[in-house]
Amino acid sequence: QVQLVESGGGLVQAGGSLRLSCTASGNIFSINAMAWYRQTPGKQRELVATTTSSSSTNYSDNVKGRFTISRDNAKNTVYLQMNSLKPEDTAVYYCNAEIQIMTIFDRKTSDYWGQGTQVTVSS
């Protein structure tokens, strides 16, 4: 069916920047909302940023002003530009997308997740 492949994670010092990317592939009819989540051990998965099919965006209060979510619809790709990184941003970051898939029987809308990419910010 659909695959979401993430890249761009790594180890950076506080104040540095990273750019995450997530590309969807498969029998895609359309992609609605796309989002980035993050999770650390012992904590609930946290919604970081969302973008609609028309590129409207929303951010959590913890990252607003530092992170930017964007999308390239022609490439089925969503990005997360992370600037002024802080140690508390350390987490596994997950890509999520609401996708309408094509089958020979019908079209169905479902949520899909990437495998996650580790972001570590040192003091």
mmCIF file of N, CA, C and O in Angstrom, residues 8-66:
data_model
loop_
_atom_site.group_PDB
_atom_site.id
_atom_site.type_symbol
_atom_site.label_atom_id
_atom_site.label_comp_id
_atom_site.label_asym_id
_atom_site.label_seq_id
_atom_site.Cartn_x
_atom_site.Cartn_y
_atom_site.Cartn_z
ATOM 1 N N GLY A 8 16.759 12.746 7.707
ATOM 2 C CA GLY A 8 17.215 14.043 8.163
ATOM 3 C C GLY A 8 17.546 14.144 9.633
ATOM 4 O O GLY A 8 18.076 15.170 10.072
ATOM 5 N N GLY A 9 17.247 13.115 10.418
ATOM 6 C CA GLY A 9 17.568 13.152 11.829
ATOM 7 C C GLY A 9 19.064 13.066 12.066
ATOM 8 O O GLY A 9 19.848 12.752 11.176
ATOM 9 N N GLY A 10 19.462 13.351 13.307
ATOM 10 C CA GLY A 10 20.865 13.296 13.651
ATOM 11 C C GLY A 10 21.149 13.927 14.990
ATOM 12 O O GLY A 10 20.241 14.202 15.778
ATOM 13 N N LEU A 11 22.437 14.144 15.245
ATOM 14 C CA LEU A 11 22.922 14.737 16.482
ATOM 15 C C LEU A 11 23.424 16.143 16.203
ATOM 16 O O LEU A 11 24.278 16.338 15.326
ATOM 17 N N VAL A 12 22.894 17.113 16.939
ATOM 18 C CA VAL A 12 23.313 18.506 16.783
ATOM 19 C C VAL A 12 23.478 19.142 18.150
ATOM 20 O O VAL A 12 22.941 18.666 19.150
ATOM 21 N N GLN A 13 24.224 20.228 18.190
ATOM 22 C CA GLN A 13 24.361 21.009 19.408
ATOM 23 C C GLN A 13 23.199 21.979 19.561
ATOM 24 O O GLN A 13 22.544 22.354 18.582
ATOM 25 N N ALA A 14 22.932 22.373 20.789
ATOM 26 C CA ALA A 14 21.900 23.363 21.046
ATOM 27 C C ALA A 14 22.148 24.613 20.212
ATOM 28 O O ALA A 14 23.279 25.087 20.099
ATOM 29 N N GLY A 15 21.066 25.135 19.630
ATOM 30 C CA GLY A 15 21.164 26.278 18.747
ATOM 31 C C GLY A 15 21.315 25.920 17.287
ATOM 32 O O GLY A 15 21.183 26.797 16.424
ATOM 33 N N GLY A 16 21.567 24.659 16.997
ATOM 34 C CA GLY A 16 21.732 24.217 15.630
ATOM 35 C C GLY A 16 20.416 23.968 14.931
ATOM 36 O O GLY A 16 19.335 24.194 15.483
ATOM 37 N N SER A 17 20.522 23.470 13.697
ATOM 38 C CA SER A 17 19.348 23.255 12.856
ATOM 39 C C SER A 17 19.392 21.886 12.199
ATOM 40 O O SER A 17 20.468 21.335 11.942
ATOM 41 N N LEU A 18 18.216 21.351 11.936
ATOM 42 C CA LEU A 18 18.044 20.137 11.159
ATOM 43 C C LEU A 18 16.816 20.293 10.289
ATOM 44 O O LEU A 18 15.885 21.013 10.648
ATOM 45 N N ARG A 19 16.816 19.592 9.166
ATOM 46 C CA ARG A 19 15.659 19.562 8.288
ATOM 47 C C ARG A 19 15.244 18.119 8.072
ATOM 48 O O ARG A 19 15.996 17.334 7.493
ATOM 49 N N LEU A 20 14.052 17.774 8.534
ATOM 50 C CA LEU A 20 13.499 16.450 8.345
ATOM 51 C C LEU A 20 12.645 16.422 7.084
ATOM 52 O O LEU A 20 11.996 17.409 6.743
ATOM 53 N N SER A 21 12.635 15.292 6.412
ATOM 54 C CA SER A 21 11.782 15.117 5.255
ATOM 55 C C SER A 21 11.060 13.783 5.352
ATOM 56 O O SER A 21 11.551 12.836 5.977
ATOM 57 N N CYS A 22 9.901 13.710 4.729
ATOM 58 C CA CYS A 22 9.091 12.498 4.719
ATOM 59 C C CYS A 22 8.390 12.427 3.382
ATOM 60 O O CYS A 22 7.631 13.339 3.024
ATOM 61 N N THR A 23 8.620 11.352 2.654
ATOM 62 C CA THR A 23 8.045 11.172 1.334
ATOM 63 C C THR A 23 7.105 9.976 1.322
ATOM 64 O O THR A 23 7.473 8.888 1.771
ATOM 65 N N ALA A 24 5.904 10.188 0.814
ATOM 66 C CA ALA A 24 4.907 9.134 0.701
ATOM 67 C C ALA A 24 4.923 8.551 -0.705
ATOM 68 O O ALA A 24 5.078 9.272 -1.688
ATOM 69 N N SER A 25 4.755 7.239 -0.793
ATOM 70 C CA SER A 25 4.685 6.570 -2.079
ATOM 71 C C SER A 25 3.685 5.436 -2.003
ATOM 72 O O SER A 25 3.371 4.943 -0.922
ATOM 73 N N GLY A 26 3.196 5.015 -3.158
ATOM 74 C CA GLY A 26 2.223 3.947 -3.225
ATOM 75 C C GLY A 26 1.027 4.330 -4.074
ATOM 76 O O GLY A 26 1.098 5.243 -4.887
ATOM 77 N N ASN A 27 -0.071 3.606 -3.868
ATOM 78 C CA ASN A 27 -1.281 3.840 -4.653
ATOM 79 C C ASN A 27 -2.082 5.011 -4.070
ATOM 80 O O ASN A 27 -3.189 4.857 -3.564
ATOM 81 N N ILE A 28 -1.522 6.183 -4.188
ATOM 82 C CA ILE A 28 -2.065 7.393 -3.580
ATOM 83 C C ILE A 28 -2.985 8.109 -4.553
ATOM 84 O O ILE A 28 -2.589 8.423 -5.675
ATOM 85 N N PHE A 29 -4.197 8.382 -4.095
ATOM 86 C CA PHE A 29 -5.107 9.236 -4.847
ATOM 87 C C PHE A 29 -4.933 10.693 -4.439
ATOM 88 O O PHE A 29 -4.854 11.573 -5.297
ATOM 89 N N SER A 30 -4.868 10.935 -3.147
ATOM 90 C CA SER A 30 -4.654 12.282 -2.646
ATOM 91 C C SER A 30 -4.123 12.201 -1.226
ATOM 92 O O SER A 30 -4.323 11.215 -0.522
ATOM 93 N N ILE A 31 -3.442 13.252 -0.805
ATOM 94 C CA ILE A 31 -2.962 13.389 0.560
ATOM 95 C C ILE A 31 -3.646 14.589 1.188
ATOM 96 O O ILE A 31 -3.593 15.690 0.638
ATOM 97 N N ASN A 32 -4.275 14.360 2.308
ATOM 98 C CA ASN A 32 -4.955 15.440 3.006
ATOM 99 C C ASN A 32 -3.977 16.094 3.988
ATOM 100 O O ASN A 32 -2.987 16.675 3.567
ATOM 101 N N ALA A 33 -4.232 15.982 5.278
ATOM 102 C CA ALA A 33 -3.333 16.577 6.257
ATOM 103 C C ALA A 33 -2.055 15.757 6.399
ATOM 104 O O ALA A 33 -2.063 14.530 6.266
ATOM 105 N N MET A 34 -0.957 16.433 6.666
ATOM 106 C CA MET A 34 0.299 15.801 7.021
ATOM 107 C C MET A 34 0.787 16.435 8.315
ATOM 108 O O MET A 34 0.476 17.598 8.599
ATOM 109 N N ALA A 35 1.545 15.684 9.087
ATOM 110 C CA ALA A 35 1.934 16.167 10.406
ATOM 111 C C ALA A 35 3.237 15.533 10.854
ATOM 112 O O ALA A 35 3.656 14.486 10.345
ATOM 113 N N TRP A 36 3.872 16.189 11.813
ATOM 114 C CA TRP A 36 5.017 15.647 12.518
ATOM 115 C C TRP A 36 4.673 15.497 13.991
ATOM 116 O O TRP A 36 4.097 16.406 14.604
ATOM 117 N N TYR A 37 5.024 14.347 14.552
ATOM 118 C CA TYR A 37 4.899 14.058 15.971
ATOM 119 C C TYR A 37 6.288 13.755 16.523
ATOM 120 O O TYR A 37 7.226 13.465 15.772
ATOM 121 N N ARG A 38 6.403 13.785 17.853
ATOM 122 C CA ARG A 38 7.641 13.360 18.480
ATOM 123 C C ARG A 38 7.331 12.647 19.787
ATOM 124 O O ARG A 38 6.294 12.875 20.407
ATOM 125 N N GLN A 39 8.268 11.789 20.211
ATOM 126 C CA GLN A 39 8.065 10.993 21.405
ATOM 127 C C GLN A 39 9.402 10.679 22.056
ATOM 128 O O GLN A 39 10.367 10.331 21.379
ATOM 129 N N THR A 40 9.448 10.807 23.379
ATOM 130 C CA THR A 40 10.603 10.414 24.167
ATOM 131 C C THR A 40 10.189 9.279 25.092
ATOM 132 O O THR A 40 8.998 9.114 25.392
ATOM 133 N N PRO A 41 11.144 8.472 25.585
ATOM 134 C CA PRO A 41 10.788 7.356 26.459
ATOM 135 C C PRO A 41 10.006 7.805 27.679
ATOM 136 O O PRO A 41 10.362 8.776 28.346
ATOM 137 N N GLY A 42 8.915 7.112 27.960
ATOM 138 C CA GLY A 42 8.095 7.414 29.119
ATOM 139 C C GLY A 42 7.108 8.543 28.941
ATOM 140 O O GLY A 42 6.414 8.895 29.899
ATOM 141 N N LYS A 43 7.040 9.115 27.748
ATOM 142 C CA LYS A 43 6.131 10.222 27.500
ATOM 143 C C LYS A 43 5.171 9.881 26.364
ATOM 144 O O LYS A 43 5.445 9.022 25.530
ATOM 145 N N GLN A 44 4.045 10.584 26.361
ATOM 146 C CA GLN A 44 3.072 10.430 25.290
ATOM 147 C C GLN A 44 3.608 11.033 23.994
ATOM 148 O O GLN A 44 4.407 11.976 24.017
ATOM 149 N N ARG A 45 3.177 10.475 22.891
ATOM 150 C CA ARG A 45 3.532 11.045 21.610
ATOM 151 C C ARG A 45 2.887 12.423 21.474
ATOM 152 O O ARG A 45 1.692 12.594 21.713
ATOM 153 N N GLU A 46 3.666 13.397 21.067
ATOM 154 C CA GLU A 46 3.270 14.793 21.038
ATOM 155 C C GLU A 46 3.141 15.278 19.608
ATOM 156 O O GLU A 46 4.043 15.072 18.787
ATOM 157 N N LEU A 47 2.045 15.945 19.313
ATOM 158 C CA LEU A 47 1.873 16.580 18.012
ATOM 159 C C LEU A 47 2.723 17.836 17.952
ATOM 160 O O LEU A 47 2.614 18.713 18.809
ATOM 161 N N VAL A 48 3.565 17.935 16.935
ATOM 162 C CA VAL A 48 4.487 19.051 16.783
ATOM 163 C C VAL A 48 3.951 20.092 15.813
ATOM 164 O O VAL A 48 3.926 21.288 16.112
ATOM 165 N N ALA A 49 3.535 19.656 14.634
ATOM 166 C CA ALA A 49 3.096 20.580 13.596
ATOM 167 C C ALA A 49 2.228 19.846 12.597
ATOM 168 O O ALA A 49 2.398 18.644 12.375
ATOM 169 N N THR A 50 1.298 20.574 11.988
ATOM 170 C CA THR A 50 0.427 20.012 10.967
ATOM 171 C C THR A 50 0.357 20.952 9.776
ATOM 172 O O THR A 50 0.569 22.159 9.899
ATOM 173 N N THR A 51 0.042 20.379 8.627
ATOM 174 C CA THR A 51 -0.200 21.165 7.426
ATOM 175 C C THR A 51 -1.321 20.511 6.629
ATOM 176 O O THR A 51 -1.370 19.291 6.491
ATOM 177 N N THR A 52 -2.224 21.327 6.116
ATOM 178 C CA THR A 52 -3.350 20.835 5.341
ATOM 179 C C THR A 52 -2.974 20.727 3.875
ATOM 180 O O THR A 52 -1.876 21.092 3.459
ATOM 181 N N SER A 53 -3.913 20.230 3.084
ATOM 182 C CA SER A 53 -3.683 20.108 1.653
ATOM 183 C C SER A 53 -3.516 21.462 0.976
ATOM 184 O O SER A 53 -2.907 21.537 -0.096
ATOM 185 N N SER A 54 -4.030 22.513 1.585
ATOM 186 C CA SER A 54 -3.869 23.864 1.070
ATOM 187 C C SER A 54 -2.699 24.595 1.720
ATOM 188 O O SER A 54 -2.551 25.806 1.547
ATOM 189 N N SER A 55 -1.884 23.870 2.495
ATOM 190 C CA SER A 55 -0.661 24.381 3.116
ATOM 191 C C SER A 55 -0.904 25.312 4.290
ATOM 192 O O SER A 55 0.007 26.042 4.695
ATOM 193 N N SER A 56 -2.109 25.297 4.861
ATOM 194 C CA SER A 56 -2.302 25.954 6.144
ATOM 195 C C SER A 56 -1.549 25.176 7.218
ATOM 196 O O SER A 56 -1.475 23.949 7.163
ATOM 197 N N THR A 57 -0.996 25.872 8.201
ATOM 198 C CA THR A 57 -0.137 25.227 9.191
ATOM 199 C C THR A 57 -0.559 25.561 10.604
ATOM 200 O O THR A 57 -1.151 26.605 10.867
ATOM 201 N N ASN A 58 -0.222 24.652 11.524
ATOM 202 C CA ASN A 58 -0.405 24.866 12.947
ATOM 203 C C ASN A 58 0.771 24.247 13.683
ATOM 204 O O ASN A 58 1.327 23.238 13.243
ATOM 205 N N TYR A 59 1.131 24.842 14.822
ATOM 206 C CA TYR A 59 2.290 24.410 15.584
ATOM 207 C C TYR A 59 1.948 24.308 17.057
ATOM 208 O O TYR A 59 1.101 25.042 17.572
ATOM 209 N N SER A 60 2.634 23.407 17.743
ATOM 210 C CA SER A 60 2.536 23.374 19.186
ATOM 211 C C SER A 60 3.229 24.606 19.765
ATOM 212 O O SER A 60 4.130 25.186 19.146
ATOM 213 N N ASP A 61 2.811 25.002 20.957
ATOM 214 C CA ASP A 61 3.403 26.177 21.578
ATOM 215 C C ASP A 61 4.898 25.996 21.839
ATOM 216 O O ASP A 61 5.653 26.973 21.846
ATOM 217 N N ASN A 62 5.337 24.772 22.034
ATOM 218 C CA ASN A 62 6.732 24.513 22.356
ATOM 219 C C ASN A 62 7.679 24.772 21.190
ATOM 220 O O ASN A 62 8.875 24.994 21.412
ATOM 221 N N VAL A 63 7.166 24.738 19.966
ATOM 222 C CA VAL A 63 8.039 24.876 18.799
ATOM 223 C C VAL A 63 7.700 26.073 17.931
ATOM 224 O O VAL A 63 8.475 26.398 17.016
ATOM 225 N N LYS A 64 6.592 26.728 18.183
ATOM 226 C CA LYS A 64 6.165 27.842 17.355
ATOM 227 C C LYS A 64 7.223 28.940 17.350
ATOM 228 O O LYS A 64 7.730 29.337 18.396
ATOM 229 N N GLY A 65 7.568 29.411 16.160
ATOM 230 C CA GLY A 65 8.603 30.408 16.003
ATOM 231 C C GLY A 65 9.971 29.833 15.729
ATOM 232 O O GLY A 65 10.870 30.564 15.287
ATOM 233 N N ARG A 66 10.169 28.536 15.980
ATOM 234 C CA ARG A 66 11.446 27.881 15.739
ATOM 235 C C ARG A 66 11.371 26.839 14.630
ATOM 236 O O ARG A 66 12.337 26.655 13.894
#
